[in-house]
Amino acid sequence: MMQGYVNKNCEATILVVVRNNDKLKSINTVIDTGFTGFLSLPNEIITELDLPWSYRDRGTLGDGSEVLFDIYDAVAIWDGKSQEIEVNSAETDPLIGMSMLRGYRLQVDTIEGGLVIITDLSEFASR
């Protein structure tokens, strides 16, 4: 189980650690259920971690416009385990997307300071 909190902007947030070889960074992220990728990071953090470029992909934003994203490879420490992920380059707040949340339950107490709980569903799937 992982825990975060709801910030003053009513955004569900959680801390995630991103790694590239010996470089580690703890990043406060906003959970975005409209984002289908794993994680988006601004170029400054991608450069700091020296993430390797993988490919370019087209994405559709919430307003319906299409943009090209550079995709980088990284490792996230997620629920205490290392997980290889793709990172979208985007000049926004760092975002956690639905690919990262796949196989987990997301619970949010939607008040400022409210609890965000992310629970692994694999124990329920095996029943």
Short mmCIF file of N, CA and C in Angstrom, two decimals:
data_model
loop_
_atom_site.label_atom_id
_atom_site.label_comp_id
_atom_site.label_asym_id
_atom_site.label_seq_id
_atom_site.Cartn_x
_atom_site.Cartn_y
_atom_site.Cartn_z
N MET A 1 0.84 -1.18 0.00
CA MET A 1 0.00 0.00 0.00
C MET A 1 0.89 1.24 0.00
N MET A 2 0.46 2.24 -0.77
CA MET A 2 1.16 3.52 -0.83
C MET A 2 0.19 4.62 -0.41
N GLN A 3 0.74 5.67 0.17
CA GLN A 3 -0.11 6.77 0.62
C GLN A 3 0.41 8.11 0.12
N GLY A 4 -0.53 8.99 -0.18
CA GLY A 4 -0.23 10.36 -0.54
C GLY A 4 -1.26 11.26 0.12
N TYR A 5 -1.43 12.46 -0.44
CA TYR A 5 -2.40 13.39 0.14
C TYR A 5 -3.00 14.26 -0.96
N VAL A 6 -4.10 14.91 -0.64
CA VAL A 6 -4.75 15.86 -1.53
C VAL A 6 -4.21 17.25 -1.19
N ASN A 7 -3.69 17.94 -2.21
CA ASN A 7 -3.09 19.25 -1.96
C ASN A 7 -4.13 20.36 -1.95
N LYS A 8 -3.67 21.61 -1.78
CA LYS A 8 -4.59 22.75 -1.68
C LYS A 8 -5.36 23.02 -2.96
N ASN A 9 -4.88 22.47 -4.10
CA ASN A 9 -5.59 22.62 -5.37
C ASN A 9 -6.55 21.47 -5.63
N CYS A 10 -6.79 20.65 -4.62
CA CYS A 10 -7.68 19.48 -4.69
C CYS A 10 -7.15 18.43 -5.67
N GLU A 11 -5.80 18.31 -5.74
CA GLU A 11 -5.16 17.31 -6.59
C GLU A 11 -4.65 16.17 -5.72
N ALA A 12 -4.90 14.94 -6.16
CA ALA A 12 -4.37 13.77 -5.46
C ALA A 12 -2.89 13.65 -5.82
N THR A 13 -2.03 13.59 -4.81
CA THR A 13 -0.59 13.55 -5.06
C THR A 13 0.04 12.35 -4.36
N ILE A 14 1.16 11.91 -4.93
CA ILE A 14 1.93 10.82 -4.31
C ILE A 14 3.39 11.00 -4.68
N LEU A 15 4.25 10.61 -3.78
CA LEU A 15 5.69 10.67 -4.00
C LEU A 15 6.13 9.42 -4.74
N VAL A 16 6.94 9.58 -5.79
CA VAL A 16 7.48 8.44 -6.52
C VAL A 16 8.98 8.66 -6.68
N VAL A 17 9.74 7.60 -6.57
CA VAL A 17 11.19 7.67 -6.77
C VAL A 17 11.49 7.15 -8.17
N VAL A 18 12.25 7.96 -8.92
CA VAL A 18 12.65 7.59 -10.28
C VAL A 18 14.16 7.39 -10.28
N ARG A 19 14.59 6.35 -11.01
CA ARG A 19 16.01 5.98 -11.00
C ARG A 19 16.49 5.77 -12.42
N ASN A 20 17.74 6.17 -12.63
CA ASN A 20 18.48 5.82 -13.84
C ASN A 20 19.89 5.47 -13.38
N ASN A 21 20.22 4.20 -13.40
CA ASN A 21 21.51 3.71 -12.90
C ASN A 21 21.70 4.16 -11.46
N ASP A 22 22.71 4.98 -11.17
CA ASP A 22 22.97 5.38 -9.78
C ASP A 22 22.32 6.71 -9.41
N LYS A 23 21.57 7.32 -10.32
CA LYS A 23 20.88 8.58 -10.04
C LYS A 23 19.46 8.30 -9.58
N LEU A 24 19.10 8.88 -8.43
CA LEU A 24 17.77 8.72 -7.83
C LEU A 24 17.17 10.08 -7.57
N LYS A 25 15.85 10.19 -7.73
CA LYS A 25 15.17 11.43 -7.38
C LYS A 25 13.77 11.12 -6.88
N SER A 26 13.42 11.68 -5.73
CA SER A 26 12.05 11.61 -5.21
C SER A 26 11.27 12.76 -5.83
N ILE A 27 10.12 12.42 -6.41
CA ILE A 27 9.34 13.42 -7.14
C ILE A 27 7.91 13.40 -6.64
N ASN A 28 7.41 14.56 -6.25
CA ASN A 28 6.01 14.68 -5.87
C ASN A 28 5.19 14.79 -7.15
N THR A 29 4.27 13.85 -7.37
CA THR A 29 3.51 13.79 -8.60
C THR A 29 2.02 13.98 -8.34
N VAL A 30 1.32 14.45 -9.37
CA VAL A 30 -0.13 14.58 -9.34
C VAL A 30 -0.70 13.38 -10.10
N ILE A 31 -1.70 12.74 -9.54
CA ILE A 31 -2.36 11.61 -10.20
C ILE A 31 -3.35 12.16 -11.22
N ASP A 32 -3.19 11.73 -12.48
CA ASP A 32 -4.02 12.22 -13.57
C ASP A 32 -4.69 11.03 -14.24
N THR A 33 -5.96 10.79 -13.91
CA THR A 33 -6.67 9.62 -14.46
C THR A 33 -7.00 9.79 -15.94
N GLY A 34 -6.80 10.97 -16.51
CA GLY A 34 -7.00 11.18 -17.93
C GLY A 34 -5.73 10.93 -18.74
N PHE A 35 -4.63 10.67 -18.07
CA PHE A 35 -3.33 10.40 -18.71
C PHE A 35 -3.13 8.89 -18.75
N THR A 36 -2.99 8.33 -19.94
CA THR A 36 -2.89 6.87 -20.07
C THR A 36 -1.47 6.33 -19.92
N GLY A 37 -0.47 7.21 -19.92
CA GLY A 37 0.92 6.77 -19.78
C GLY A 37 1.28 6.44 -18.34
N PHE A 38 2.58 6.23 -18.11
CA PHE A 38 3.08 5.93 -16.78
C PHE A 38 3.35 7.20 -15.98
N LEU A 39 4.24 8.04 -16.52
CA LEU A 39 4.73 9.20 -15.79
C LEU A 39 5.12 10.28 -16.78
N SER A 40 4.81 11.52 -16.48
CA SER A 40 5.32 12.63 -17.27
C SER A 40 6.22 13.47 -16.37
N LEU A 41 7.32 13.95 -16.94
CA LEU A 41 8.27 14.78 -16.21
C LEU A 41 8.71 15.94 -17.09
N PRO A 42 9.02 17.09 -16.46
CA PRO A 42 9.58 18.19 -17.25
C PRO A 42 11.01 17.87 -17.67
N ASN A 43 11.47 18.52 -18.74
CA ASN A 43 12.80 18.28 -19.28
C ASN A 43 13.91 18.46 -18.25
N GLU A 44 13.74 19.40 -17.34
CA GLU A 44 14.76 19.66 -16.31
C GLU A 44 15.06 18.40 -15.49
N ILE A 45 14.02 17.67 -15.10
CA ILE A 45 14.22 16.45 -14.31
C ILE A 45 14.75 15.33 -15.18
N ILE A 46 14.26 15.23 -16.42
CA ILE A 46 14.77 14.21 -17.35
C ILE A 46 16.27 14.40 -17.56
N THR A 47 16.70 15.64 -17.74
CA THR A 47 18.12 15.95 -17.92
C THR A 47 18.92 15.65 -16.65
N GLU A 48 18.37 16.03 -15.50
CA GLU A 48 19.05 15.78 -14.21
C GLU A 48 19.30 14.29 -14.00
N LEU A 49 18.34 13.46 -14.37
CA LEU A 49 18.47 12.01 -14.21
C LEU A 49 19.19 11.35 -15.39
N ASP A 50 19.45 12.14 -16.44
CA ASP A 50 20.13 11.63 -17.64
C ASP A 50 19.39 10.42 -18.21
N LEU A 51 18.05 10.53 -18.32
CA LEU A 51 17.25 9.42 -18.83
C LEU A 51 17.51 9.22 -20.33
N PRO A 52 17.64 7.98 -20.77
CA PRO A 52 17.87 7.72 -22.19
C PRO A 52 16.59 7.91 -23.01
N TRP A 53 16.74 8.60 -24.15
CA TRP A 53 15.62 8.82 -25.07
C TRP A 53 15.27 7.49 -25.72
N SER A 54 13.98 7.21 -25.91
CA SER A 54 13.54 5.97 -26.52
C SER A 54 12.89 6.19 -27.88
N TYR A 55 11.86 7.05 -27.93
CA TYR A 55 11.15 7.31 -29.18
C TYR A 55 10.25 8.53 -29.02
N ARG A 56 9.58 8.92 -30.08
CA ARG A 56 8.62 10.03 -30.06
C ARG A 56 7.25 9.44 -30.34
N ASP A 57 6.23 9.93 -29.61
CA ASP A 57 4.87 9.41 -29.77
C ASP A 57 3.88 10.57 -29.81
N ARG A 58 2.76 10.34 -30.46
CA ARG A 58 1.70 11.34 -30.55
C ARG A 58 0.72 11.10 -29.40
N GLY A 59 0.28 12.19 -28.79
CA GLY A 59 -0.70 12.08 -27.72
C GLY A 59 -1.79 13.12 -27.89
N THR A 60 -2.95 12.84 -27.32
CA THR A 60 -4.07 13.76 -27.37
C THR A 60 -4.27 14.38 -25.99
N LEU A 61 -4.28 15.70 -25.93
CA LEU A 61 -4.47 16.41 -24.67
C LEU A 61 -5.95 16.50 -24.32
N GLY A 62 -6.23 16.95 -23.12
CA GLY A 62 -7.60 17.05 -22.64
C GLY A 62 -8.48 17.96 -23.49
N ASP A 63 -7.86 18.94 -24.16
CA ASP A 63 -8.65 19.84 -25.00
C ASP A 63 -8.84 19.30 -26.41
N GLY A 64 -8.36 18.06 -26.67
CA GLY A 64 -8.53 17.44 -27.96
C GLY A 64 -7.38 17.68 -28.93
N SER A 65 -6.47 18.58 -28.59
CA SER A 65 -5.34 18.84 -29.50
C SER A 65 -4.32 17.70 -29.42
N GLU A 66 -3.61 17.49 -30.53
CA GLU A 66 -2.60 16.44 -30.59
C GLU A 66 -1.22 17.07 -30.53
N VAL A 67 -0.31 16.42 -29.79
CA VAL A 67 1.07 16.88 -29.66
C VAL A 67 2.00 15.68 -29.75
N LEU A 68 3.27 15.97 -30.05
CA LEU A 68 4.29 14.93 -30.04
C LEU A 68 5.02 14.98 -28.70
N PHE A 69 5.24 13.80 -28.11
CA PHE A 69 5.98 13.69 -26.86
C PHE A 69 7.25 12.88 -27.09
N ASP A 70 8.35 13.34 -26.52
CA ASP A 70 9.55 12.51 -26.47
C ASP A 70 9.37 11.56 -25.29
N ILE A 71 9.69 10.29 -25.51
CA ILE A 71 9.53 9.24 -24.50
C ILE A 71 10.92 8.77 -24.07
N TYR A 72 11.12 8.65 -22.78
CA TYR A 72 12.39 8.24 -22.19
C TYR A 72 12.18 6.99 -21.35
N ASP A 73 13.24 6.23 -21.15
CA ASP A 73 13.20 5.03 -20.31
C ASP A 73 13.69 5.36 -18.91
N ALA A 74 13.03 4.78 -17.91
CA ALA A 74 13.43 4.98 -16.52
C ALA A 74 12.99 3.79 -15.70
N VAL A 75 13.37 3.80 -14.44
CA VAL A 75 12.91 2.82 -13.47
C VAL A 75 12.25 3.60 -12.34
N ALA A 76 11.05 3.19 -11.96
CA ALA A 76 10.36 3.80 -10.83
C ALA A 76 10.36 2.81 -9.68
N ILE A 77 10.50 3.32 -8.49
CA ILE A 77 10.28 2.50 -7.30
C ILE A 77 8.80 2.68 -6.97
N TRP A 78 8.03 1.62 -7.21
CA TRP A 78 6.57 1.69 -7.09
C TRP A 78 6.12 0.56 -6.18
N ASP A 79 5.48 0.92 -5.10
CA ASP A 79 5.01 -0.06 -4.13
C ASP A 79 6.17 -0.93 -3.63
N GLY A 80 7.34 -0.29 -3.46
CA GLY A 80 8.51 -0.97 -2.91
C GLY A 80 9.28 -1.81 -3.91
N LYS A 81 8.87 -1.82 -5.17
CA LYS A 81 9.53 -2.64 -6.19
C LYS A 81 10.00 -1.76 -7.35
N SER A 82 11.09 -2.19 -7.98
CA SER A 82 11.57 -1.51 -9.19
C SER A 82 10.71 -1.91 -10.37
N GLN A 83 10.30 -0.92 -11.15
CA GLN A 83 9.46 -1.17 -12.32
C GLN A 83 9.98 -0.33 -13.48
N GLU A 84 10.28 -0.98 -14.62
CA GLU A 84 10.68 -0.24 -15.81
C GLU A 84 9.46 0.47 -16.37
N ILE A 85 9.64 1.77 -16.66
CA ILE A 85 8.53 2.58 -17.14
C ILE A 85 8.99 3.47 -18.30
N GLU A 86 8.01 4.03 -18.99
CA GLU A 86 8.25 5.06 -19.98
C GLU A 86 7.88 6.41 -19.36
N VAL A 87 8.70 7.42 -19.64
CA VAL A 87 8.47 8.77 -19.13
C VAL A 87 8.20 9.69 -20.31
N ASN A 88 7.05 10.37 -20.29
CA ASN A 88 6.73 11.36 -21.31
C ASN A 88 7.34 12.70 -20.89
N SER A 89 7.99 13.36 -21.82
CA SER A 89 8.49 14.70 -21.55
C SER A 89 7.36 15.69 -21.73
N ALA A 90 7.06 16.46 -20.68
CA ALA A 90 5.99 17.46 -20.74
C ALA A 90 6.30 18.57 -19.74
N GLU A 91 6.18 19.80 -20.17
CA GLU A 91 6.48 20.93 -19.30
C GLU A 91 5.26 21.28 -18.43
N THR A 92 4.89 20.32 -17.60
CA THR A 92 3.81 20.48 -16.64
C THR A 92 4.31 19.96 -15.30
N ASP A 93 3.46 19.99 -14.31
CA ASP A 93 3.78 19.31 -13.06
C ASP A 93 3.97 17.83 -13.37
N PRO A 94 4.85 17.13 -12.66
CA PRO A 94 4.98 15.69 -12.87
C PRO A 94 3.64 15.00 -12.64
N LEU A 95 3.27 14.11 -13.58
CA LEU A 95 1.99 13.42 -13.52
C LEU A 95 2.18 11.91 -13.50
N ILE A 96 1.39 11.22 -12.67
CA ILE A 96 1.28 9.76 -12.68
C ILE A 96 0.04 9.43 -13.49
N GLY A 97 0.17 8.50 -14.43
CA GLY A 97 -0.95 8.13 -15.28
C GLY A 97 -1.50 6.75 -14.97
N MET A 98 -2.49 6.37 -15.73
CA MET A 98 -3.22 5.12 -15.49
C MET A 98 -2.38 3.88 -15.75
N SER A 99 -1.36 3.94 -16.61
CA SER A 99 -0.50 2.77 -16.81
C SER A 99 0.25 2.43 -15.52
N MET A 100 0.63 3.45 -14.75
CA MET A 100 1.31 3.21 -13.47
C MET A 100 0.33 2.64 -12.45
N LEU A 101 -0.92 3.04 -12.54
CA LEU A 101 -1.93 2.60 -11.57
C LEU A 101 -2.59 1.27 -11.92
N ARG A 102 -2.25 0.72 -13.09
CA ARG A 102 -2.87 -0.55 -13.52
C ARG A 102 -2.63 -1.63 -12.47
N GLY A 103 -3.70 -2.30 -12.07
CA GLY A 103 -3.60 -3.37 -11.07
C GLY A 103 -3.67 -2.87 -9.64
N TYR A 104 -4.01 -1.60 -9.47
CA TYR A 104 -4.10 -1.00 -8.13
C TYR A 104 -5.46 -0.34 -7.94
N ARG A 105 -5.88 -0.23 -6.69
CA ARG A 105 -7.08 0.53 -6.33
C ARG A 105 -6.63 1.91 -5.87
N LEU A 106 -7.31 2.94 -6.36
CA LEU A 106 -7.03 4.32 -5.97
C LEU A 106 -8.20 4.83 -5.14
N GLN A 107 -7.91 5.25 -3.91
CA GLN A 107 -8.93 5.84 -3.03
C GLN A 107 -8.46 7.25 -2.66
N VAL A 108 -9.38 8.21 -2.77
CA VAL A 108 -9.04 9.60 -2.51
C VAL A 108 -10.08 10.24 -1.61
N ASP A 109 -9.64 10.79 -0.49
CA ASP A 109 -10.49 11.61 0.37
C ASP A 109 -10.37 13.03 -0.15
N THR A 110 -11.37 13.50 -0.89
CA THR A 110 -11.25 14.73 -1.66
C THR A 110 -11.53 15.99 -0.84
N ILE A 111 -10.68 16.17 0.17
CA ILE A 111 -10.62 17.41 0.94
C ILE A 111 -9.15 17.78 1.05
N GLU A 112 -8.86 19.06 1.24
CA GLU A 112 -7.46 19.46 1.38
C GLU A 112 -6.82 18.70 2.54
N GLY A 113 -5.69 18.08 2.26
CA GLY A 113 -5.01 17.26 3.26
C GLY A 113 -5.57 15.85 3.34
N GLY A 114 -6.57 15.54 2.53
CA GLY A 114 -7.19 14.21 2.54
C GLY A 114 -6.20 13.14 2.14
N LEU A 115 -6.49 11.93 2.54
CA LEU A 115 -5.62 10.79 2.30
C LEU A 115 -5.82 10.23 0.90
N VAL A 116 -4.73 9.88 0.24
CA VAL A 116 -4.72 9.16 -1.03
C VAL A 116 -4.10 7.80 -0.74
N ILE A 117 -4.83 6.73 -1.02
CA ILE A 117 -4.35 5.38 -0.76
C ILE A 117 -4.36 4.59 -2.07
N ILE A 118 -3.23 3.97 -2.37
CA ILE A 118 -3.10 3.13 -3.56
C ILE A 118 -2.76 1.73 -3.08
N THR A 119 -3.65 0.78 -3.41
CA THR A 119 -3.54 -0.59 -2.90
C THR A 119 -3.39 -1.57 -4.06
N ASP A 120 -2.45 -2.50 -3.92
CA ASP A 120 -2.22 -3.54 -4.92
C ASP A 120 -3.42 -4.48 -4.95
N LEU A 121 -3.96 -4.71 -6.14
CA LEU A 121 -5.12 -5.60 -6.29
C LEU A 121 -4.74 -7.04 -6.62
N SER A 122 -3.46 -7.35 -6.75
CA SER A 122 -3.06 -8.69 -7.17
C SER A 122 -3.50 -9.75 -6.16
N GLU A 123 -3.57 -9.40 -4.89
CA GLU A 123 -4.02 -10.39 -3.89
C GLU A 123 -5.49 -10.73 -4.08
N PHE A 124 -6.29 -9.79 -4.61
CA PHE A 124 -7.70 -10.04 -4.84
C PHE A 124 -7.92 -10.82 -6.14
N ALA A 125 -7.04 -10.59 -7.13
CA ALA A 125 -7.17 -11.23 -8.43
C ALA A 125 -6.90 -12.74 -8.36
N SER A 126 -6.10 -13.16 -7.38
CA SER A 126 -5.75 -14.58 -7.29
C SER A 126 -6.80 -15.40 -6.56
N ARG A 127 -7.83 -14.77 -6.05
CA ARG A 127 -8.87 -15.49 -5.30
C ARG A 127 -9.86 -16.12 -6.20
#
